[in-house]
Tab-separated table of C-alpha atoms in Angstrom:
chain	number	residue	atom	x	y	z
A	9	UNK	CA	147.432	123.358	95.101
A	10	UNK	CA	149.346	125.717	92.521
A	11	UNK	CA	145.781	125.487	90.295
A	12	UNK	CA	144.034	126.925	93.809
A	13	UNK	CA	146.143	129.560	93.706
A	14	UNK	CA	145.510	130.554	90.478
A	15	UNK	CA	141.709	130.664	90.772
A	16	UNK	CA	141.983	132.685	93.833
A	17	UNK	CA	144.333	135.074	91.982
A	18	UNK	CA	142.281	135.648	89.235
A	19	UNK	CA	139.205	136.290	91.351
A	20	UNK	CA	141.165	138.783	93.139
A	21	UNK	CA	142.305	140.465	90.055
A	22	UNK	CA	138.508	139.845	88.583
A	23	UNK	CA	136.635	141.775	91.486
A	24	UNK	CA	139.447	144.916	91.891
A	25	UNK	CA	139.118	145.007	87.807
A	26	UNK	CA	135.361	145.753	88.709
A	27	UNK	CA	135.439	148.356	91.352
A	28	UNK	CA	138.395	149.857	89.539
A	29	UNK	CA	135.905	150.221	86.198
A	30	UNK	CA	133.085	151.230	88.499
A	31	UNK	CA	135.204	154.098	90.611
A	32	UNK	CA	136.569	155.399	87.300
A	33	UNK	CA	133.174	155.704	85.554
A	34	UNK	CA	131.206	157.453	88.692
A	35	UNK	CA	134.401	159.557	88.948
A	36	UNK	CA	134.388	160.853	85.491
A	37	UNK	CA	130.315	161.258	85.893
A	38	UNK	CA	130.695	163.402	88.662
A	39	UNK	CA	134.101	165.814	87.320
A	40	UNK	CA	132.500	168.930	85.755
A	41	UNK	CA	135.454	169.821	82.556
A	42	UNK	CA	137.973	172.841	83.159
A	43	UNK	CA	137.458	172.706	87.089
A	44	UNK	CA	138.030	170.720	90.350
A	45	UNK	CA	134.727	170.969	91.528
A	46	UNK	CA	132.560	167.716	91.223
A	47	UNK	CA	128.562	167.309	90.406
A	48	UNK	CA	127.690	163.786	92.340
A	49	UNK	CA	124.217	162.604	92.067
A	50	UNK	CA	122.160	160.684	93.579
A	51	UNK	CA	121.917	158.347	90.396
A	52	UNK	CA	125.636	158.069	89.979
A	53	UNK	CA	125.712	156.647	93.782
A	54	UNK	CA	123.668	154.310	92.679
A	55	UNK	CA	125.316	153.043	90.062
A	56	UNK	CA	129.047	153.344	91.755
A	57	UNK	CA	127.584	150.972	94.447
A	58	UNK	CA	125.421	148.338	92.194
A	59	UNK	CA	129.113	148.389	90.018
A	60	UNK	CA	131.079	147.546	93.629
A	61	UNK	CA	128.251	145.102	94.414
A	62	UNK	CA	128.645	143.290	90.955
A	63	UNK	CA	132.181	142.830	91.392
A	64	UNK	CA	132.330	141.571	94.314
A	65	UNK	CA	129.652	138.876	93.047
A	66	UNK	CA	131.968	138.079	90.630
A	67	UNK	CA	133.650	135.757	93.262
A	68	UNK	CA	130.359	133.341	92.520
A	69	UNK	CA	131.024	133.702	89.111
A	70	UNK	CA	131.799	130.142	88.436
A	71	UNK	CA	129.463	128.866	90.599
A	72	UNK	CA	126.468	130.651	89.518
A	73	UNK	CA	127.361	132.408	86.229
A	74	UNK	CA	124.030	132.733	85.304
A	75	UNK	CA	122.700	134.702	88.486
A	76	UNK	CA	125.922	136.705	88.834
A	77	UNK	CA	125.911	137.888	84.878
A	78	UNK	CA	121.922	138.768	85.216
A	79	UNK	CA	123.138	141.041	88.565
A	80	UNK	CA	125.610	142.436	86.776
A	81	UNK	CA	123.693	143.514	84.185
A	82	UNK	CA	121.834	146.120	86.471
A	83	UNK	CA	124.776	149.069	86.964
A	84	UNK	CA	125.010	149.661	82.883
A	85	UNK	CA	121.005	148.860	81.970
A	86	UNK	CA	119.465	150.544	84.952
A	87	UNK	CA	121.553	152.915	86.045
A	88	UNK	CA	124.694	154.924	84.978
A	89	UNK	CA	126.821	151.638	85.450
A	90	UNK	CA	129.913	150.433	83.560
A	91	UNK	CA	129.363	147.116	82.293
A	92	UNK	CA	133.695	145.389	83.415
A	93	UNK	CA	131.349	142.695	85.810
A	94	UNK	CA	129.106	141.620	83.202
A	95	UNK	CA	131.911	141.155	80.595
A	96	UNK	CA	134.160	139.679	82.821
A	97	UNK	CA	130.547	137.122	84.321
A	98	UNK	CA	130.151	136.233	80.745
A	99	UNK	CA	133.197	134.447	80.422
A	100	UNK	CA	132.300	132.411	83.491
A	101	UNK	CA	128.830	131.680	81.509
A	102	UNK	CA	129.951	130.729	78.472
A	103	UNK	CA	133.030	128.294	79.770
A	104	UNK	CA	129.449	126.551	81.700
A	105	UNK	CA	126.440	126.606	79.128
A	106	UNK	CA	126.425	125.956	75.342
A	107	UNK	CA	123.557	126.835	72.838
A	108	UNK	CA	120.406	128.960	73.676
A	109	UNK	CA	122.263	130.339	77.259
A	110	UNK	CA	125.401	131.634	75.836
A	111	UNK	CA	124.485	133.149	72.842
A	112	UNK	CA	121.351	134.808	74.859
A	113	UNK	CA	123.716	135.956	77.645
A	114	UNK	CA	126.288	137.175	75.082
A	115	UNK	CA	123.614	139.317	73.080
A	116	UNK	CA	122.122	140.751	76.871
A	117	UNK	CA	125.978	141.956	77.825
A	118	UNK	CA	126.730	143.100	74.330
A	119	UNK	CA	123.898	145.849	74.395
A	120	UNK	CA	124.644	146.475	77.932
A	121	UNK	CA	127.852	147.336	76.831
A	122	UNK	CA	126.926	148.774	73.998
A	123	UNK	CA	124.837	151.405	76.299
A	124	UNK	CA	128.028	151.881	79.002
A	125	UNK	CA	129.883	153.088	75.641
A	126	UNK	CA	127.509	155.240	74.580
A	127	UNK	CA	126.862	157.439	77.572
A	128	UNK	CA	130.866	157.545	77.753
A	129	UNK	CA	130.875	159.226	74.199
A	130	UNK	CA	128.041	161.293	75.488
A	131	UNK	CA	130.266	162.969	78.029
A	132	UNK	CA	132.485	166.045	77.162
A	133	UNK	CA	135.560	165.040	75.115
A	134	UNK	CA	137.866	165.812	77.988
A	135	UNK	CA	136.385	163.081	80.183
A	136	UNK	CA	135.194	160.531	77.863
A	137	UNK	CA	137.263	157.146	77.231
A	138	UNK	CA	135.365	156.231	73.864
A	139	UNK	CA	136.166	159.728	71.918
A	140	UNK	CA	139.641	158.744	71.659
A	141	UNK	CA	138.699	156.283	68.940
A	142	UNK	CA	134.948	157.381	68.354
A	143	UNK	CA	133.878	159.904	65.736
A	144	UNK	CA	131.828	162.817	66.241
A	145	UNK	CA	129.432	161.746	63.024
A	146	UNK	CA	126.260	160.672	64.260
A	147	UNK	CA	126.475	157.633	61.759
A	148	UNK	CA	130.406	156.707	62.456
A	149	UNK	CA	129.803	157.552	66.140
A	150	UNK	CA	126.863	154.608	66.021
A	151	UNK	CA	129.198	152.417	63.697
A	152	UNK	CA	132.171	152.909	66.136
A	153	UNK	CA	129.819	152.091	69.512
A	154	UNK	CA	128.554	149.264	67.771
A	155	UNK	CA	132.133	147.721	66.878
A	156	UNK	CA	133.735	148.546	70.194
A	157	UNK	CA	130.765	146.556	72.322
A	158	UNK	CA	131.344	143.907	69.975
A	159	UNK	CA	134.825	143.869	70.619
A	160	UNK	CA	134.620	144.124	74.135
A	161	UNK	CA	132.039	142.004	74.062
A	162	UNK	CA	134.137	138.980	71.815
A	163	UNK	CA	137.113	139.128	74.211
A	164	UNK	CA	135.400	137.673	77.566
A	165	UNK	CA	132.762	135.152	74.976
A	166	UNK	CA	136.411	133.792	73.384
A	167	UNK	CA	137.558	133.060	76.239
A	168	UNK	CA	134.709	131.272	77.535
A	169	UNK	CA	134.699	128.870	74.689
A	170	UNK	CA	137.641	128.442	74.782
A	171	UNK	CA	137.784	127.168	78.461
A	172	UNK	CA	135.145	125.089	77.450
A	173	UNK	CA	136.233	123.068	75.093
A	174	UNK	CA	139.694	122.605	76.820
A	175	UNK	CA	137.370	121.383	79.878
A	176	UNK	CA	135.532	118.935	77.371
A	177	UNK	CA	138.803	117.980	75.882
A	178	UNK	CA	139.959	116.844	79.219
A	179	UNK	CA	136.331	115.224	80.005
A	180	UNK	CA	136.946	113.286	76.697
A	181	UNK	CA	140.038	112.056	77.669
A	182	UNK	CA	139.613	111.006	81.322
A	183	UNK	CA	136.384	109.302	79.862
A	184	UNK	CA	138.696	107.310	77.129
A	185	UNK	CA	141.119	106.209	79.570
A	186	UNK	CA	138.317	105.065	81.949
A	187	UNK	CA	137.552	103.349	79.043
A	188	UNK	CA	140.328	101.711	78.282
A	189	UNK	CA	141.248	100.893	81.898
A	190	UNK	CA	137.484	99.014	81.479
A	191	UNK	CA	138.815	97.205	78.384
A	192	UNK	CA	142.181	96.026	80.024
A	193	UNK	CA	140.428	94.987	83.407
A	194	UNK	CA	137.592	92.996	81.332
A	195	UNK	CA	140.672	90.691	79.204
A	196	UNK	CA	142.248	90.479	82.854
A	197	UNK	CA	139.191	88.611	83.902
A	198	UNK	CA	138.980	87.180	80.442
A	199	UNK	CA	142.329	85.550	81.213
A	200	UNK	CA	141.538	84.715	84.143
A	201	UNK	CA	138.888	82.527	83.046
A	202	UNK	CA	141.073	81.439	80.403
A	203	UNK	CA	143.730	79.699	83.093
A	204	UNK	CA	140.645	79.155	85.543
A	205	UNK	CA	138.956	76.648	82.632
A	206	UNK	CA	142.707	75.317	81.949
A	207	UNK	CA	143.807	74.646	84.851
A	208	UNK	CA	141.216	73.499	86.787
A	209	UNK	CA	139.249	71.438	83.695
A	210	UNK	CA	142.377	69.406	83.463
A	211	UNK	CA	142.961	68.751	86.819
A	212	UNK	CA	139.968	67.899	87.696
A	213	UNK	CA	139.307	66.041	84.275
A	214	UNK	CA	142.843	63.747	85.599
A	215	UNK	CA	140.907	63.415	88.771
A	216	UNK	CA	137.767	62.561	87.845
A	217	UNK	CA	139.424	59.639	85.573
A	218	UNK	CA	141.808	58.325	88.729
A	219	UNK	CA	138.637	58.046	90.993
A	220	UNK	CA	136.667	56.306	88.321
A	221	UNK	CA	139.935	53.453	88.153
A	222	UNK	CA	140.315	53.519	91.880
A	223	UNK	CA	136.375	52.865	91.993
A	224	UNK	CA	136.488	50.093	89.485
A	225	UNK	CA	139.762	48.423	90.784
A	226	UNK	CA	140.082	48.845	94.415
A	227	UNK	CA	138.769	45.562	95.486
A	228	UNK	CA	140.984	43.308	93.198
A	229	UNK	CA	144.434	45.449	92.067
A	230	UNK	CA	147.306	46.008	93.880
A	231	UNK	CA	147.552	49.127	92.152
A	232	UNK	CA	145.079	50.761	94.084
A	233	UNK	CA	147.133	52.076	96.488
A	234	UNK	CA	149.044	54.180	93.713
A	235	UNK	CA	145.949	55.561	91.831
A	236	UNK	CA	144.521	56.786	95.361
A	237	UNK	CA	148.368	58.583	95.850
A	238	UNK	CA	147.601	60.234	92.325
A	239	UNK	CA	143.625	61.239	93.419
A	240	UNK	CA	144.977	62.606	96.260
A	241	UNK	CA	147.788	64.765	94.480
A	242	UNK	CA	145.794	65.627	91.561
A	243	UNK	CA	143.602	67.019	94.473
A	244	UNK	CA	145.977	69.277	96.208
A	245	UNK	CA	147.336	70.634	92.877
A	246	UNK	CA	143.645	71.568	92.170
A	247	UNK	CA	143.298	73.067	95.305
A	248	UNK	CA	146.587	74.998	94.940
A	249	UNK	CA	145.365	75.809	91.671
A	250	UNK	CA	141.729	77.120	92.702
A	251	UNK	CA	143.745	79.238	95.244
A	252	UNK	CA	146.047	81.021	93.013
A	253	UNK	CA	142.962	81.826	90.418
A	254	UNK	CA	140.653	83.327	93.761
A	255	UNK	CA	143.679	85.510	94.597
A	256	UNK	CA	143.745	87.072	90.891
A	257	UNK	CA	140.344	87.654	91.262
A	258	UNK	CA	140.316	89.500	94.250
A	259	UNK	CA	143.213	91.514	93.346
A	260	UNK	CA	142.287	94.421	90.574
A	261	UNK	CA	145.106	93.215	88.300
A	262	UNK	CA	148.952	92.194	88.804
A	263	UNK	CA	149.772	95.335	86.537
A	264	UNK	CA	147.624	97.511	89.699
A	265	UNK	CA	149.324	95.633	92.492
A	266	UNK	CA	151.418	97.382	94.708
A	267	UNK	CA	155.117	97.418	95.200
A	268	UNK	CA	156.176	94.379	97.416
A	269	UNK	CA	152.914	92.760	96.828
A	270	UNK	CA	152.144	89.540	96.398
A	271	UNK	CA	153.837	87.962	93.314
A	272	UNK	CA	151.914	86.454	89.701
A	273	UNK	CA	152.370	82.701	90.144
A	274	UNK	CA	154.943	81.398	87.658
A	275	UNK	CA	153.217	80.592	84.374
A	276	UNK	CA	154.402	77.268	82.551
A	277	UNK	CA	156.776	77.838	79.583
A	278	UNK	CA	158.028	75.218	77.201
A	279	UNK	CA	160.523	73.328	79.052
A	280	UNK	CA	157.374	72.323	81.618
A	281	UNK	CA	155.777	70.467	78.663
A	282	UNK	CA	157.158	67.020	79.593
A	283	UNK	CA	155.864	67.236	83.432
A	284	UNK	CA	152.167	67.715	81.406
A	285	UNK	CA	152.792	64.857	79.375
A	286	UNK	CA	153.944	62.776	82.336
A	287	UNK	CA	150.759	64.163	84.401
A	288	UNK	CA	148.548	62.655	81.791
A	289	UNK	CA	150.459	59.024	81.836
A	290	UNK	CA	149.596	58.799	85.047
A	291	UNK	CA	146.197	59.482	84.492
A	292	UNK	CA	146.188	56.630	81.880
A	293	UNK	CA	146.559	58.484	78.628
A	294	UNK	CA	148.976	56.696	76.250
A	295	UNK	CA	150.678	59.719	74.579
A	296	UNK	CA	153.789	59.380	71.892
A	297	UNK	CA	155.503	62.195	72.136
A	298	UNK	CA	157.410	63.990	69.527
A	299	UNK	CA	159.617	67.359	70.208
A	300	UNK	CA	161.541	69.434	68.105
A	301	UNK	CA	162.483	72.571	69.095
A	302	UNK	CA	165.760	74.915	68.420
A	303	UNK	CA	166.272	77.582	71.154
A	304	UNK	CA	163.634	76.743	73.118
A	305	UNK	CA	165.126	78.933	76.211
A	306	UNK	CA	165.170	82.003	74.098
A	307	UNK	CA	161.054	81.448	73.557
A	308	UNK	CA	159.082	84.763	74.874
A	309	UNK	CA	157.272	83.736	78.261
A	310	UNK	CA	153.724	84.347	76.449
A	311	UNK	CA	154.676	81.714	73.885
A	312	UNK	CA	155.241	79.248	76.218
A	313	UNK	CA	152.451	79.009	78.440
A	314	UNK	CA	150.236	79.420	75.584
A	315	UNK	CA	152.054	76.477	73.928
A	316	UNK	CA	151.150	74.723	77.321
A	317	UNK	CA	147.876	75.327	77.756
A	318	UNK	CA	147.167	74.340	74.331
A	319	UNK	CA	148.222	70.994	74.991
A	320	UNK	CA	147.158	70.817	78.350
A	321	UNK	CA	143.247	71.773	76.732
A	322	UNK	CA	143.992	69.119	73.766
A	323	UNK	CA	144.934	66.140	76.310
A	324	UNK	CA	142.100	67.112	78.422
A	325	UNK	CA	139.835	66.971	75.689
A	326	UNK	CA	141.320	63.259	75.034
A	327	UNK	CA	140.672	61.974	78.310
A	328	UNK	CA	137.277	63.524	77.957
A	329	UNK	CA	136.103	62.667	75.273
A	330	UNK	CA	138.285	59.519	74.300
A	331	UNK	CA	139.025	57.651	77.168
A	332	UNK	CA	141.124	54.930	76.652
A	333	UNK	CA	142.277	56.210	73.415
A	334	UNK	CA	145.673	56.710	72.730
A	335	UNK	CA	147.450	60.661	72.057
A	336	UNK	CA	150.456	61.183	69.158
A	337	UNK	CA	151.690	65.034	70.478
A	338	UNK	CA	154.113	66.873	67.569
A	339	UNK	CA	155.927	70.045	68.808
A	340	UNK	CA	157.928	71.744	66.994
A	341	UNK	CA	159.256	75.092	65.540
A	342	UNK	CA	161.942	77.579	66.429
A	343	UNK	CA	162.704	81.119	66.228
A	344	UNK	CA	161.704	82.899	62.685
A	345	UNK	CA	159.905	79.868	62.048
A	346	UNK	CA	157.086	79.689	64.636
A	347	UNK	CA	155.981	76.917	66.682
A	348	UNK	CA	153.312	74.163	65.405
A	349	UNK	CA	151.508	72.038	67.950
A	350	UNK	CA	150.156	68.713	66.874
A	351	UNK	CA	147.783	66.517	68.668
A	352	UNK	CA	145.896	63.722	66.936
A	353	UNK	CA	143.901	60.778	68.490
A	354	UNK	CA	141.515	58.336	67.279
A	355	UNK	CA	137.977	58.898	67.628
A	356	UNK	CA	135.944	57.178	69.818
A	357	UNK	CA	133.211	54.976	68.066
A	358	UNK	CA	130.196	56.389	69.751
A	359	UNK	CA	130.870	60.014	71.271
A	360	UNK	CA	130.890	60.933	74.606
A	361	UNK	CA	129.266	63.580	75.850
A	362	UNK	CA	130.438	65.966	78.776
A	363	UNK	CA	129.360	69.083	79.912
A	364	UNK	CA	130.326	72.276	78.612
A	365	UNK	CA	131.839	71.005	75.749
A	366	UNK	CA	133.472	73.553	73.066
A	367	UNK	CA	134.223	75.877	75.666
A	368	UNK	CA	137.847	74.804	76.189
A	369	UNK	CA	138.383	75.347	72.191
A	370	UNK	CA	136.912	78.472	72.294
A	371	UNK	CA	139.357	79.478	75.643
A	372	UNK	CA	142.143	78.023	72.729
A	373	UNK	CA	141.234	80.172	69.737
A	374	UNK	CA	141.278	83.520	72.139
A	375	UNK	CA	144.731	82.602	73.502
A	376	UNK	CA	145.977	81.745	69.648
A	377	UNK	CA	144.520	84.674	68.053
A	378	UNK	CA	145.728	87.604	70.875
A	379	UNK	CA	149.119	86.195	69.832
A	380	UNK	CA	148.446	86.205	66.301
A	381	UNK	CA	148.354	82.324	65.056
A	382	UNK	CA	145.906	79.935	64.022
A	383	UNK	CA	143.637	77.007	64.986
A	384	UNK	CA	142.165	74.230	63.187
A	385	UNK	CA	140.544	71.288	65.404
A	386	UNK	CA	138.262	68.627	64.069
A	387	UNK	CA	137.976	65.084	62.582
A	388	UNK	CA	141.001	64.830	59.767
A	389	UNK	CA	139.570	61.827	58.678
A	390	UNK	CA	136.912	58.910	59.956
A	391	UNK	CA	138.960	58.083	62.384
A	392	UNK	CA	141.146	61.090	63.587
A	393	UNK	CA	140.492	64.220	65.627
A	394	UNK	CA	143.191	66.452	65.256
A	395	UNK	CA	144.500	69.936	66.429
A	396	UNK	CA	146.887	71.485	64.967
A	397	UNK	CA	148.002	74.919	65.887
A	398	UNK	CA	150.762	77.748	64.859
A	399	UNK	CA	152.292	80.440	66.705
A	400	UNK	CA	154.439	83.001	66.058
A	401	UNK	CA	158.082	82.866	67.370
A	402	UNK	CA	159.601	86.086	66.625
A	403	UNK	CA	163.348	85.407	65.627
A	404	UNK	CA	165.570	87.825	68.171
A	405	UNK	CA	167.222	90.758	67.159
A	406	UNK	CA	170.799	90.010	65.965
């Protein structure tokens, strides 16, 4: 609103600027020196109403600079115009068009000018504007025309560039924050396919395994009826899972939400560790599990889930690719000190394959590194796979 204003405000004061140069130039044409009587023509007519015309143009100034400059170029080139429209046009221009357009335009209005000036100093020194400055040497007088249409001239182009590089300064910057709004919305969906291949790959990796037993064992175990309870949980946590991940991805963002929107799902911290270890008993995983950790309460909420889904990948990858094998799960650290995860487990003797394997380590090594640790995973011996991983625990401020 208040930058509407302003535009309308200086168009006003833009077009009366032009009829006011226009008036005063046909008016001093027209006064004959040491008397009230005045000597109109039929030329100076012409040129008082192509200089009222002009202004007013000036209105369409920004929207067609280059039409409305060439127009206003007629009064001072063609006739006994002033040349206020073209200057003021030219600003218009040169805040639009760069290179061959501006600097043309700009050398067009600066001889225009140049010619306004020079029929002012040819007028008796009574009436004309230009002798207060302007000498009456032929060679000064040139010099001095010269220098004032450059002046004049170097006001209106200024201000022109001016405008146009604060317009392509703003440009710039509403282009780099599209840009980085792009960056943040593409590691939203990158974690989102981070907890989407967590969650889901060990839920349904604990499923898969429970329907294989049940399959196997039905017929002759009384423990049937418990692994089909666990299929059928492991189930609806998957589904409750899948549900949560679609509604981040229809969503732009939590950060874009609106107030009183729906909530981020609580992310696992530290203390949630056991219930994933207990998960994976269930599912038939032997796992020996070690944990020392001071202040574990005071660990930022980052930390934790990406403790979390580190082991939650690293179990998943044991059931996957070790079945039957049994888990030894070190966790340790505190704050100053960091926090090192340790999972070992013994390799199978012939591997197994499943698809899309090496993606979940890769999902790993993007959560470790955005919080600045590190990652090693591979065989520690013949008979070992191990993962070992550290993250930084910033120690609070006293």
């Amino acid at each position: 609103m208040g930058r509407s204003v302003l535009r309308v405000l200086y168009t006003v004061l833009a077009v009366a600027t032009g009829v006011l140069s226009s008036t005063v130039n046909v008016a001093l044409d027209s006064s004959v020196p040491g008397s009230d009587a005045t000597n109109t023509t039929l030329l100076g007519m012409l040129g008082w109403f192509a200089g009222i015309g002009a202004a007013v143009m000036l209105v369409w100034r920004h929207r067609w600079p280059l039409l409305v400059t060439g127009l206003a170029l007629v009064p001072p080139v063609l006739l006994p115009g002033d040349s206020m429209a073209a200057l003021i046009a030219l600003a218009a221009l040169t805040a639009r068009y760069t290179g061959w357009w501006r600097w043309g335009a700009a050398t067009l209005v600066l001889a225009a000018t140049g010619l306004a000036v020079w029929r002012d100093a040819g007028r008796h020194p009574d009436l004309s504007i230009a002798r207060a400055w302007l000498s009456t040497e032929t060679t000064a007088e040139f010099i001095g025309v010269l220098l004032t249409a450059m002046l004049f001239t170097a006001v209106p182009l200024a201000t022109g560039i001016i405008r146009h590089s604060l317009a392509e300064t703003r440009r710039r910057v509403a282009e780099q924050a599209a840009l980085r709004d792009q960056v943040a919305r593409r590691e939203e969906q990158a974690r989102i396919a981070r907890e989407m291949h967590d969650v889901l790959g060990h839920r349904l990796s604990l499923l898969s395994l429970q329907a294989g037993a049940l399959e196997v064992t039905a017929a002759t175990t009384p423990d049937a009826a418990e692994a089909a309870k666990t299929v059928r949980t492991t189930a609806r946590q998957s589904l409750d899972d899948l549900r949560q991940v679609i509604g981040v991805l229809r969503s732009t963002g939590y950060a874009d939400r609106a107030p009183g929107g729906p909530a981020e799902p609580p992310q696992p911290t530290l203390a949630d560790i056991p219930d994933l270890v207990t998960g994976a008993r269930q599912a038939g995983l032997a796992v020996n599990v070690t944990i020392l950790l001071d202040q574990a309460s005071t660990a930022p909420a980052p930390l934790g889930t990406a403790a979390y889904r580190i082991l939650q990948e690293a179990l998943t990858n044991v059931l996957r690719h070790a079945p039957g094998a049994p888990a030894e799960v070190l966790v340790r650290g505190g704050p100053g000190a960091g926090l090192s995860l340790e999972v070992l487990n013994p390799l199978p003797p012939h591997p197994v394959p499943s698809p899309g394997s090496g993606t979940g380590l890769t999902g790993v090594n993007e959560r470790i590194s955005l919080l600045g640790g590190t990652l090693t995973a591979g065989p520690a011996d013949e008979r070992t796979f191990a993962l070992r991983a550290w993250l930084p625990w910033v120690a609070p401020a006293p």
